[in-house]
Tab-separated table of C-alpha atoms in Angstrom:
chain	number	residue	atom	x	y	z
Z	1	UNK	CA	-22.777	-21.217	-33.274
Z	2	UNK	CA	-19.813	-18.447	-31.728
Z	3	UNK	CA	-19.812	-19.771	-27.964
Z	4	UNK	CA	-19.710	-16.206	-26.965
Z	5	UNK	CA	-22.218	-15.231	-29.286
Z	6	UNK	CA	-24.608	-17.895	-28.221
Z	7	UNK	CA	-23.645	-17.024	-24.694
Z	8	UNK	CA	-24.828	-13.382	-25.099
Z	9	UNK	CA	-28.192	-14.513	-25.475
Z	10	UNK	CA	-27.889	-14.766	-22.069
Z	11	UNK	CA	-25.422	-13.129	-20.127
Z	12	UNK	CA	-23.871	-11.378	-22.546
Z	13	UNK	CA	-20.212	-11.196	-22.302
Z	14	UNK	CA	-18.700	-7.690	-21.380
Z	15	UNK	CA	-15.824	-6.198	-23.611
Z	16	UNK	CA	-13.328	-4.611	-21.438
Z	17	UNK	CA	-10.729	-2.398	-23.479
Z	18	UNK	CA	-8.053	-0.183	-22.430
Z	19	UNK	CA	-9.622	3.274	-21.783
Z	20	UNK	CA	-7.293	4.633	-24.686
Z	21	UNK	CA	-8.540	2.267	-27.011
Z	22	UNK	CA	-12.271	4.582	-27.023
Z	23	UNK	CA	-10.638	7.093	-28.275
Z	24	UNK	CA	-10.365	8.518	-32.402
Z	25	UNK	CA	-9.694	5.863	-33.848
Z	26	UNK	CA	-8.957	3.504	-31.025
Z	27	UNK	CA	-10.324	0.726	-32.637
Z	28	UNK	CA	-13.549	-0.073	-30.359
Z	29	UNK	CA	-17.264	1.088	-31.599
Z	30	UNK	CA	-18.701	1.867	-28.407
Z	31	UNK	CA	-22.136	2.245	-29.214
Z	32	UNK	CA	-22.267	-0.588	-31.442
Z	33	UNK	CA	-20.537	-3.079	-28.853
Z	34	UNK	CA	-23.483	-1.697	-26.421
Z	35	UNK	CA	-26.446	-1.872	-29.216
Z	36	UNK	CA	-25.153	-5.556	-29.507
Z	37	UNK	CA	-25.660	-5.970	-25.446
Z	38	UNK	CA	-22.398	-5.831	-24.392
Z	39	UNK	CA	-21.554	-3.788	-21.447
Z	40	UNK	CA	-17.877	-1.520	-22.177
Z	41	UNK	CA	-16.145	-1.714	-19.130
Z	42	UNK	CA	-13.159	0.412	-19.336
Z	43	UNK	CA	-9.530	0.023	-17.397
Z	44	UNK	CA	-7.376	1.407	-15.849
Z	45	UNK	CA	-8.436	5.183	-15.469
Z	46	UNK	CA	-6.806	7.113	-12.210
Z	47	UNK	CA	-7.851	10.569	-13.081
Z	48	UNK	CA	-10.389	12.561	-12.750
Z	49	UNK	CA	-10.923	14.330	-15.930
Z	50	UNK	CA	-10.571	11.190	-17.832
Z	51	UNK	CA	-13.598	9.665	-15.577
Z	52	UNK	CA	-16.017	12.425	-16.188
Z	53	UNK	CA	-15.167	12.455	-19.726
Z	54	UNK	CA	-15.728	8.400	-20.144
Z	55	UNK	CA	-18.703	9.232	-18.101
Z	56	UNK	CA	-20.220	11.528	-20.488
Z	57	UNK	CA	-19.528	9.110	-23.608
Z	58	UNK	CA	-21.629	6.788	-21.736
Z	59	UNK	CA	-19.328	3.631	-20.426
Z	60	UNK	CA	-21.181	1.018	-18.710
Z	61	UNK	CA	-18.256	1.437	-15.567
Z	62	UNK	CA	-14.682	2.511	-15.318
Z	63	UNK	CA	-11.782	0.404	-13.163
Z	64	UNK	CA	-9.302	2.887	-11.307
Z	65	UNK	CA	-6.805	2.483	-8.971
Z	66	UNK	CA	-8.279	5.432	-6.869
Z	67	UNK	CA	-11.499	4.066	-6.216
Z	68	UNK	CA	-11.434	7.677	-3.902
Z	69	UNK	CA	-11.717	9.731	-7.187
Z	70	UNK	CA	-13.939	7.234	-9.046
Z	71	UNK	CA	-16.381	7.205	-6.101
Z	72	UNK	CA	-16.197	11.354	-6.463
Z	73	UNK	CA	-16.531	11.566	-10.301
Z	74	UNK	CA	-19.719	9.139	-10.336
Z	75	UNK	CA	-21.174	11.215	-7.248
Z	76	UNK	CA	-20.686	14.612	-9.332
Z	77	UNK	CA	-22.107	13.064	-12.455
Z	78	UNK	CA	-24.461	14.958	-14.007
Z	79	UNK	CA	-26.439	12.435	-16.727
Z	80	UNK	CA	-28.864	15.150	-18.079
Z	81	UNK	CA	-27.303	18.065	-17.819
Z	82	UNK	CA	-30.109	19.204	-15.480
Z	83	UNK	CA	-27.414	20.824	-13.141
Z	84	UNK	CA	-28.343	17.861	-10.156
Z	85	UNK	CA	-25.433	15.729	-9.966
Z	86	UNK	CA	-25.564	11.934	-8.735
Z	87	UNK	CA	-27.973	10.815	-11.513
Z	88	UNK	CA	-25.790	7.428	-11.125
Z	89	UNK	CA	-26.710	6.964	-7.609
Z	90	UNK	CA	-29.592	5.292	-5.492
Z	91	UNK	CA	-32.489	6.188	-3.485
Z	92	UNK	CA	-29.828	5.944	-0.491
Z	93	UNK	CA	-26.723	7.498	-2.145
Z	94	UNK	CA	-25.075	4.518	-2.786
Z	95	UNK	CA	-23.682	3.637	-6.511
Z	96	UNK	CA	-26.369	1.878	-8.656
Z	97	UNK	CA	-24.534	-1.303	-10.161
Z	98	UNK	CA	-28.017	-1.036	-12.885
Z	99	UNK	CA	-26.683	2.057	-14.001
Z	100	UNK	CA	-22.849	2.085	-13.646
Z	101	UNK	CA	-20.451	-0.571	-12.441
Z	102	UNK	CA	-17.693	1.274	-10.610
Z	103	UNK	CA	-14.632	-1.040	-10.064
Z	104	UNK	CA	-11.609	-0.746	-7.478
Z	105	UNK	CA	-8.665	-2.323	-9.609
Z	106	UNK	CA	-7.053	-5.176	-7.372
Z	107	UNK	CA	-9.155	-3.292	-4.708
Z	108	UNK	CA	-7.599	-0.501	-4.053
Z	109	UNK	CA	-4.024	-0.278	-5.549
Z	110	UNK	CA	-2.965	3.029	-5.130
Z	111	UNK	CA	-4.468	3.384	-2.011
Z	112	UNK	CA	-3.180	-0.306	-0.239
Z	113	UNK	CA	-0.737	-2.831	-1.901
Z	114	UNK	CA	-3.113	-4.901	-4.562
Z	115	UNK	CA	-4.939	-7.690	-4.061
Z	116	UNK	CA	-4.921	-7.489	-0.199
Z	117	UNK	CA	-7.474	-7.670	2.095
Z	118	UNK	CA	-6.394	-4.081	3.182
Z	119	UNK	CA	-7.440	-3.481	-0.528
Z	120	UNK	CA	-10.311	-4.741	-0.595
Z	121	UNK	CA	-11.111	-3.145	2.622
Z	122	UNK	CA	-10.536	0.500	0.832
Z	123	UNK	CA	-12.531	-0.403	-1.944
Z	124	UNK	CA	-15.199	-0.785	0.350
Z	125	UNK	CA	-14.740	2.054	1.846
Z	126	UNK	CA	-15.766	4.061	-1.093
Z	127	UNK	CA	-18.341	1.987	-1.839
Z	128	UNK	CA	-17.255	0.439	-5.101
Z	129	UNK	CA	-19.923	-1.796	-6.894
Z	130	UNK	CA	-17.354	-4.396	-7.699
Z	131	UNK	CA	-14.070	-5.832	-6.506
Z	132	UNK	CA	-11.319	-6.359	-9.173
Z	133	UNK	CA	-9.203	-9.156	-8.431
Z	134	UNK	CA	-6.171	-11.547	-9.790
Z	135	UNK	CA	-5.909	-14.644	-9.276
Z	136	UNK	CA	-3.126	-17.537	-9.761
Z	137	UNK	CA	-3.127	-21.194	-8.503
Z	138	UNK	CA	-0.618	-22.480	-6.125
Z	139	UNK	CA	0.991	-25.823	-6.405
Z	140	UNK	CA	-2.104	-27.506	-4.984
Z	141	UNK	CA	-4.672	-26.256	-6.641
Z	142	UNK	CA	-6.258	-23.059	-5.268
Z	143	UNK	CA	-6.708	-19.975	-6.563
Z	144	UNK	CA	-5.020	-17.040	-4.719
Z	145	UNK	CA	-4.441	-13.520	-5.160
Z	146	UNK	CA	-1.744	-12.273	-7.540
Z	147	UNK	CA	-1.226	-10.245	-10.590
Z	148	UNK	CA	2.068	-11.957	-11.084
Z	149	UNK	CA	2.992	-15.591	-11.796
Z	150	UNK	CA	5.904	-14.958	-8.794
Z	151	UNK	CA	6.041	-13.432	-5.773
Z	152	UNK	CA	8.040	-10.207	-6.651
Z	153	UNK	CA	11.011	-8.815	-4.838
Z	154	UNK	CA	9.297	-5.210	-4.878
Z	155	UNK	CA	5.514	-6.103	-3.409
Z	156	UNK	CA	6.592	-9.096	-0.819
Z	157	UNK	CA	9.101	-10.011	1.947
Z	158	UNK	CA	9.540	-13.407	3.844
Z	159	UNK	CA	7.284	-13.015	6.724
Z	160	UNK	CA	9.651	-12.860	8.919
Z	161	UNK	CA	10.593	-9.239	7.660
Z	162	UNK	CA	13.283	-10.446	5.533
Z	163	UNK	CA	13.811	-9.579	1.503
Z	164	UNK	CA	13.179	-11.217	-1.299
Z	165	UNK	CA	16.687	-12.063	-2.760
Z	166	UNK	CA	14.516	-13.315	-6.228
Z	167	UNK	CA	10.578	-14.012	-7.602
Z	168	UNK	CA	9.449	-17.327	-5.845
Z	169	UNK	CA	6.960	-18.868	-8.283
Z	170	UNK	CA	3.350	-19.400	-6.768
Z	171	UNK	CA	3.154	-22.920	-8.658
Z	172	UNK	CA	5.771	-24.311	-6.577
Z	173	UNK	CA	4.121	-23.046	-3.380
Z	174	UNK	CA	0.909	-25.005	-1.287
Z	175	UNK	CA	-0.973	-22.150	-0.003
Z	176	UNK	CA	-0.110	-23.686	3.887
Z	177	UNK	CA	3.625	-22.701	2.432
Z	178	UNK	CA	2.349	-19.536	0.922
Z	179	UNK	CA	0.831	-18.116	4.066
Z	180	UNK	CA	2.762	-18.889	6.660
Z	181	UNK	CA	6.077	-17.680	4.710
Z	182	UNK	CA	5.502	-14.450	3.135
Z	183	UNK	CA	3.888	-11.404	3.788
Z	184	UNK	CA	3.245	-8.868	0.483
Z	185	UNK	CA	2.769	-5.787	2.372
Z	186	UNK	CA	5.868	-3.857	0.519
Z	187	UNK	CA	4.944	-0.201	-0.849
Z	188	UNK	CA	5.525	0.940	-4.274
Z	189	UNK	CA	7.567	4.068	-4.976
Z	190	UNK	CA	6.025	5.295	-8.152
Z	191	UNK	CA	2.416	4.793	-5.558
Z	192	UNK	CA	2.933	7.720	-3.192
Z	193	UNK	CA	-0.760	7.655	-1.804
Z	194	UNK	CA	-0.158	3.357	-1.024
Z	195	UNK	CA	0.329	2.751	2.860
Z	196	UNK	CA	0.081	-0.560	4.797
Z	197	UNK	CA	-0.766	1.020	7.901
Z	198	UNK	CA	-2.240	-1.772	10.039
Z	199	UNK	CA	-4.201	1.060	11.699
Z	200	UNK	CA	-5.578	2.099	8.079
Z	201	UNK	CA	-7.117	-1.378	7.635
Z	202	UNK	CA	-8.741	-2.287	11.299
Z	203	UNK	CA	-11.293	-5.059	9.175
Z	204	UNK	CA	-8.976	-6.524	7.269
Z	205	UNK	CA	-6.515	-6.699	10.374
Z	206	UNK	CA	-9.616	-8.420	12.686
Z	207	UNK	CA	-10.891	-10.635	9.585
Z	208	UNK	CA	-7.269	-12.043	9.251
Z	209	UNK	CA	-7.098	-12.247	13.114
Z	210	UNK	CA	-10.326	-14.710	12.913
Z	211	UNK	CA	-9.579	-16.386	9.697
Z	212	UNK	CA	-5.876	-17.219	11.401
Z	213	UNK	CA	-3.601	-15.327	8.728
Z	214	UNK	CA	-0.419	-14.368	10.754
Z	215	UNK	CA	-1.010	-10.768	8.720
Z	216	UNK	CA	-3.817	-8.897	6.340
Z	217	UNK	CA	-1.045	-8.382	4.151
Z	218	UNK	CA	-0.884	-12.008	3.989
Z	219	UNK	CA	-1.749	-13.838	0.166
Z	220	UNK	CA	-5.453	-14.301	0.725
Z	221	UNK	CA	-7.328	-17.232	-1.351
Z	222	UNK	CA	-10.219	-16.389	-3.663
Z	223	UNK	CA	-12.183	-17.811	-1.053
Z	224	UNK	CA	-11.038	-15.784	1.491
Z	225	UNK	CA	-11.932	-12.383	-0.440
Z	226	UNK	CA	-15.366	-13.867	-1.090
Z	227	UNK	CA	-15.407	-14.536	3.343
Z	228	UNK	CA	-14.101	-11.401	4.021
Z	229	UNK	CA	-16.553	-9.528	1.488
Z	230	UNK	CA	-19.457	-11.211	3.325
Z	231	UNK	CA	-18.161	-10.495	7.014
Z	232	UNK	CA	-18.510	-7.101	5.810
Z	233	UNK	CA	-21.989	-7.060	5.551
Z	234	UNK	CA	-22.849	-8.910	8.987
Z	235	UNK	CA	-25.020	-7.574	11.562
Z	236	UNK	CA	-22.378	-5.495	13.700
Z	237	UNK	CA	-21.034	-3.649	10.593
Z	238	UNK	CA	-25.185	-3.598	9.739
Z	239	UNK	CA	-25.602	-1.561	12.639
Z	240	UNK	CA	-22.238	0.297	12.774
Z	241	UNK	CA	-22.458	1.676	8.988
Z	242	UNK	CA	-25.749	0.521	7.232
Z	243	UNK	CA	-25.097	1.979	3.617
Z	244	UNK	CA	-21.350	0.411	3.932
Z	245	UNK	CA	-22.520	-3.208	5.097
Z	246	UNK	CA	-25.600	-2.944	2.416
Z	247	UNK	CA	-22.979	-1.697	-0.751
Z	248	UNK	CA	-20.883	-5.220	1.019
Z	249	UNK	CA	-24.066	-7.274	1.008
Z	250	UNK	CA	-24.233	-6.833	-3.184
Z	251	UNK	CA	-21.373	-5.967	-4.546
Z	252	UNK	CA	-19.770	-8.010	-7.289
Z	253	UNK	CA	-16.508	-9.607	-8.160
Z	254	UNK	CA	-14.435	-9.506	-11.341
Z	255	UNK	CA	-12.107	-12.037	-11.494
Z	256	UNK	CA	-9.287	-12.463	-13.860
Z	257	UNK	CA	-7.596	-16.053	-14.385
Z	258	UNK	CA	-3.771	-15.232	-14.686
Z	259	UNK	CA	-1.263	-17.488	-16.059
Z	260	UNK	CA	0.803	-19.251	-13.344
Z	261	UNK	CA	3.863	-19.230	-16.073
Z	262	UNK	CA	4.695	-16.280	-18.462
Z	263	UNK	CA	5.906	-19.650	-20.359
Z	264	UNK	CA	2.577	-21.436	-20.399
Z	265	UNK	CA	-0.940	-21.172	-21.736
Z	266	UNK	CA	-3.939	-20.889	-20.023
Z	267	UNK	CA	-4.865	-23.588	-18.106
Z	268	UNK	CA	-8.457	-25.154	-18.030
Z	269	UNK	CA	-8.078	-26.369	-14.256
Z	270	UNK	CA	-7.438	-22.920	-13.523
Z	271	UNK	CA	-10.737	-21.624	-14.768
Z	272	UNK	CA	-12.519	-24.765	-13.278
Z	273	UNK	CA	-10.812	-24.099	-9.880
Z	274	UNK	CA	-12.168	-20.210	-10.171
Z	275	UNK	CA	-15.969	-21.618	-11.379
Z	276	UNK	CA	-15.660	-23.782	-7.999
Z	277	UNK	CA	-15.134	-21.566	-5.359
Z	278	UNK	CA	-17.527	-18.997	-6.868
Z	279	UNK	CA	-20.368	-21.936	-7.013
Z	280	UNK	CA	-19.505	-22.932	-3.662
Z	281	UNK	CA	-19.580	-19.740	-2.214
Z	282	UNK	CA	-23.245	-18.748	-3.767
Z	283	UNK	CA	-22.037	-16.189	-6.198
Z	284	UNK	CA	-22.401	-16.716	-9.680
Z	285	UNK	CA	-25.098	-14.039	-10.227
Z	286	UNK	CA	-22.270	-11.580	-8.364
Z	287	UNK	CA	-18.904	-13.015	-10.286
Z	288	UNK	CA	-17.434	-12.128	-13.938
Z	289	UNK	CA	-14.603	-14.282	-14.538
Z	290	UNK	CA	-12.059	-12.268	-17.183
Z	291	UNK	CA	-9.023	-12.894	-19.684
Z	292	UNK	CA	-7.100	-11.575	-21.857
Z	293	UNK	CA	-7.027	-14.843	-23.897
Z	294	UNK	CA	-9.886	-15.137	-26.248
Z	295	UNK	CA	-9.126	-18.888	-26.306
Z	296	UNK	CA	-9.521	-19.156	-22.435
Z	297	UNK	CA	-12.911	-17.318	-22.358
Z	298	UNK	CA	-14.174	-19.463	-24.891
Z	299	UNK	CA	-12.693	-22.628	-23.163
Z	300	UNK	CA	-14.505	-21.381	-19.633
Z	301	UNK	CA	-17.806	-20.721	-21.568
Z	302	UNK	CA	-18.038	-23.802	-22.712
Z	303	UNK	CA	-17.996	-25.623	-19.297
Z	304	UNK	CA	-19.456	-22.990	-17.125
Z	305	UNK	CA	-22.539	-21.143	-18.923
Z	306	UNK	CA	-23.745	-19.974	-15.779
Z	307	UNK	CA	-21.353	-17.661	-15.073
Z	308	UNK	CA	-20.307	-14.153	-17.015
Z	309	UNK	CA	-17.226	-13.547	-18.848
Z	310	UNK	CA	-15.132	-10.728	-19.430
Z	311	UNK	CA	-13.025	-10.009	-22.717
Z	312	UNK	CA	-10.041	-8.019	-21.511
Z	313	UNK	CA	-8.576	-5.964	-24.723
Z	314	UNK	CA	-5.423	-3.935	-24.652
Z	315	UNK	CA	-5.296	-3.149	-28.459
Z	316	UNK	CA	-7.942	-3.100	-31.192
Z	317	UNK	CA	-9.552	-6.312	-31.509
Z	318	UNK	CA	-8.624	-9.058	-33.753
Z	319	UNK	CA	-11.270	-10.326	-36.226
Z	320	UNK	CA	-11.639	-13.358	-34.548
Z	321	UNK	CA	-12.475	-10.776	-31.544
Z	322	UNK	CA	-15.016	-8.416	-33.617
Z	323	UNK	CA	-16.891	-11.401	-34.450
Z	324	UNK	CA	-17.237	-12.871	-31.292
Z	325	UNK	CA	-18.266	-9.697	-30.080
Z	326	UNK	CA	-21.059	-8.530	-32.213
């Protein structure tokens, strides 16, 4: 039998398609994908008309940049019609992962530069249900954060304030190298609401203090987001902001294997390497672990059935695609 179709007799996989791809004619059958059990988690929406109106059509959660605006269109969210918004909250007024799964993409990454702690930190802020994150391995084996296969000239420096004259590959990096010699703290001009104010991100700044990053912009590991995630939800931030440490205490991660080379395929280790630190840090029933790659879903099904996977789609599906998915 379909590994992902055996697999949904369990945790059934989620199918996560461009937003666009919902609508006329996009090419995805929401309600069938849902009567099947798949939750339709939809990327990357950043406004707020678009969010009610996915809302309404009845998405199983939306990933945003502006986890700000996606925290306001899922408060104002009227299911019923019954003129009470905030059907898709709690009993405390916190988001209700059972009923809506509202994602900060690379935490935060219009608010912070991406998959930062700072990120993360902002996403928490606004009390998203789960963390979006990339991840690549370095040359010895760990998974860190980054959307890209290189350190790029526009989102990181040298630490020691310096440019970028060129992308540095991650693969050719340890992550000792990685952390002590670069710093991706750089702002994005087509981002106007991004800032790496130290002052804007006081837990990430102490949690890299402890941890002994020489910056929260520094590249943190997968394990590191998981650490910082849980210091987050410790008894002083208990007692300082109770809802905030509770949302900290459950919220999920979605993590997306990234090729370390544009030239390369997936590589197994990669998703073994993920599977690992999410085992060893007690969270498979809080970690998704997503591709693009249909092959590499399948590939990490196989070996880890305890853990969820994610189908990302950016055009209509293929047949191979349909039929794993129904």
């Amino acid at each position: 039998m379909d590994t992902l179709r055996a697999h949904a007799r369990g945790k059934a996989p989620v199918c996560s398609p461009d937003a666009r791809l919902l609508q006329l004619g996009g090419g995805i059958d929401l309600e069938r994908l849902q009567a099947a059990g798949h939750p339709v988690i939809v990327w990357t929406v950043n406004d707020l008309p678009t969010m009610q109106a996915l809302l309404r059509r009845g998405v199983d959660g939306i990933i945003s940049d502006r986890p700000d605006l996606l925290a306001q269109a899922v408060r104002d969210f009227d299911a019923n019609g019954d003129g009470t918004p905030g059907d898709l909250l709690d009993a405390d007024g916190l988001i209700d992962p059972k009923r809506f799964d509202a994602q900060g993409h690379r935490g935060a990454r219009n608010l912070r530069p991406e998959n930062t702690l700072p990120a993360f930190e902002a996403a928490l802020d606004y009390r998203m249900t789960t963390l979006e994150l990339d991840t690549v391995l370095t040359a010895d084996g760990v998974p860190v954060l980054s959307h890209d296969p290189d350190l790029s000239p526009a989102k990181c420096r040298h630490a020691d304030g310096s440019p970028l004259p060129s992308p540095v590959p991650i693969a050719t990096l340890t992550v000792a190298k990685l952390q002590a010699a670069f710093v991706c703290d750089r702002l994005l001009a087509d981002r106007p609401e991004q800032t790496n104010d130290r002052a804007r991100s006081p837990e990430a700044v102490a949690f890299a203090a402890r941890a002994g990053l020489r910056d929260p912009y520094t590249v943190p590991t997968l394990r590191q987001v998981f650490a910082f995630a849980a210091d987050q939800a410790d008894a002083t931030h208990e007692a300082h902001d109770p809802l905030r440490a509770r949302n900290a205490r459950r919220v999920r991660f979605n993590v997306e294997l990234k090729r370390t080379s544009v030239k390369t395929d997936m590589a197994p280790a990669h998703g073994d390497a993920v599977a690992r630190v999410i085992q060893e840090a007690g969270l498979a029933q809080r970690a998704d672990v997503q591709s693009f790659d249909l092959r590499a879903v399948r590939s990490f099904l196989e070996l880890h059935p305890d853990l969820r996977a994610v189908l990302l789609l950016e055009s209509p599906p293929t047949d191979a695609e349909s039929q794993a998915l129904e």
